[in-house]
mmCIF file of C-alpha atoms in Angstrom:
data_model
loop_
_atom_site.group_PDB
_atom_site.id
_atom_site.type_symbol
_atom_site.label_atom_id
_atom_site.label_comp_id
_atom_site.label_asym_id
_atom_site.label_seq_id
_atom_site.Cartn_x
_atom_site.Cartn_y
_atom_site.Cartn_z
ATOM 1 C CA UNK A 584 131.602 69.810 110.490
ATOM 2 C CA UNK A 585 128.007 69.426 111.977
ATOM 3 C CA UNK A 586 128.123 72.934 112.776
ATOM 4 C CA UNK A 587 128.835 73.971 109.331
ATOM 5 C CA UNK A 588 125.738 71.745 108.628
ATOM 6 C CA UNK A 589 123.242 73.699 111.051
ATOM 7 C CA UNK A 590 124.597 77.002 110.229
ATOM 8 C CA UNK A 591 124.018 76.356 106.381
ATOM 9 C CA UNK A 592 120.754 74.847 106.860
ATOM 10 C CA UNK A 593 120.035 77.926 109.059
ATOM 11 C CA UNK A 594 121.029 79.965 106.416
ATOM 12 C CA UNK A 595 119.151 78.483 103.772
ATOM 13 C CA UNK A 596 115.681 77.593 105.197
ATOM 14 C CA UNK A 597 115.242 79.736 107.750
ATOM 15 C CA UNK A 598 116.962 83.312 106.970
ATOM 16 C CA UNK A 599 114.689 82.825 103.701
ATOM 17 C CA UNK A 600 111.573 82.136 105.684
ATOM 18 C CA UNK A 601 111.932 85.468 107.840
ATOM 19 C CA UNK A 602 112.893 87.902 104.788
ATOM 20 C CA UNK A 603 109.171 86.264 103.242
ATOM 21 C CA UNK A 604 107.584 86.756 106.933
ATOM 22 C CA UNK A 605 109.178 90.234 107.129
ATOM 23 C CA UNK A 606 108.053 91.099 103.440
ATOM 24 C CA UNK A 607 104.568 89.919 103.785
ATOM 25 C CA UNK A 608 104.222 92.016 107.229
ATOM 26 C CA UNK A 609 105.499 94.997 105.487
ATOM 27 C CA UNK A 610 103.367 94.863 102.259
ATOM 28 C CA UNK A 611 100.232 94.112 104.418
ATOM 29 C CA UNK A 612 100.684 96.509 107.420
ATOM 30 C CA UNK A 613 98.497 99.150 105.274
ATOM 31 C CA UNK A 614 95.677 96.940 105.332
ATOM 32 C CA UNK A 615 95.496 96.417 108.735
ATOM 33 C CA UNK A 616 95.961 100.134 109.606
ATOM 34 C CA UNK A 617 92.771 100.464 107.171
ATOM 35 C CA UNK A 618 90.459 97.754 108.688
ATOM 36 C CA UNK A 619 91.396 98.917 111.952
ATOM 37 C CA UNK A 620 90.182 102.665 110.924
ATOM 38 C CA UNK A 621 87.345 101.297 109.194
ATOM 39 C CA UNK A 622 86.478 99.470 112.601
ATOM 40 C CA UNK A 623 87.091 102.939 114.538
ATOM 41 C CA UNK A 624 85.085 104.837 111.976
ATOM 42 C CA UNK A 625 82.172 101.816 112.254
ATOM 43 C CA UNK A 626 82.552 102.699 115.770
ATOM 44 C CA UNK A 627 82.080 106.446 116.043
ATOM 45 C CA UNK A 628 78.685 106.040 113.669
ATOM 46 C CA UNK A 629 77.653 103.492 116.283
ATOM 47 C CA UNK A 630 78.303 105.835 118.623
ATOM 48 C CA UNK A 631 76.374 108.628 116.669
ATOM 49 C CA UNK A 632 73.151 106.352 116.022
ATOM 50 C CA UNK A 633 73.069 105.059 119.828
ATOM 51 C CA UNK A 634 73.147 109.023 120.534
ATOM 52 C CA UNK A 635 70.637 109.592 118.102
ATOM 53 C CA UNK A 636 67.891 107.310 119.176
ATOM 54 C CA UNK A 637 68.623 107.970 123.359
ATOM 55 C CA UNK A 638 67.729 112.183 121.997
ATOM 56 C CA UNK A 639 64.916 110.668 119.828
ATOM 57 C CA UNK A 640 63.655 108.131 122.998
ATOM 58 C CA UNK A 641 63.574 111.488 125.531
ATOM 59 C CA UNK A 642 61.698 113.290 122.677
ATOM 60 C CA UNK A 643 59.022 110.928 122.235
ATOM 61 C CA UNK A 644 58.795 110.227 125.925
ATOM 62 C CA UNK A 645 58.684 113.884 126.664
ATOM 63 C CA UNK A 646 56.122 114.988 123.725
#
């Protein structure tokens, strides 16, 4: 009988709990794809600048 007990408390607090878990992940999986591309494309201009300014640098060190 205690069993019975666990297993239906199992079934109705928990098995609840993950489909909301599971639902949440899968609406909100898109927006951390985005964030992560908007960190990669942050990156690459970083990247671009920091190229930028070394050419600049060797410019005006060079004349």
């Amino acid at each position: 009988k205690d069993k019975m007990k666990d297993k239906s408390s199992y079934v109705e607090n928990f098995v609840p709990l993950l489909e909301l878990v599971n639902e949440a992940i899968s609406q909100n999986h898109i927006v951390i794809l985005e964030a992560l591309g908007h960190v990669s494309k942050l990156e690459k201009q970083a990247n671009i600048i920091a190229q930028k300014l070394g050419e600049l640098r060797d410019k005006l060190r060079n004349g």
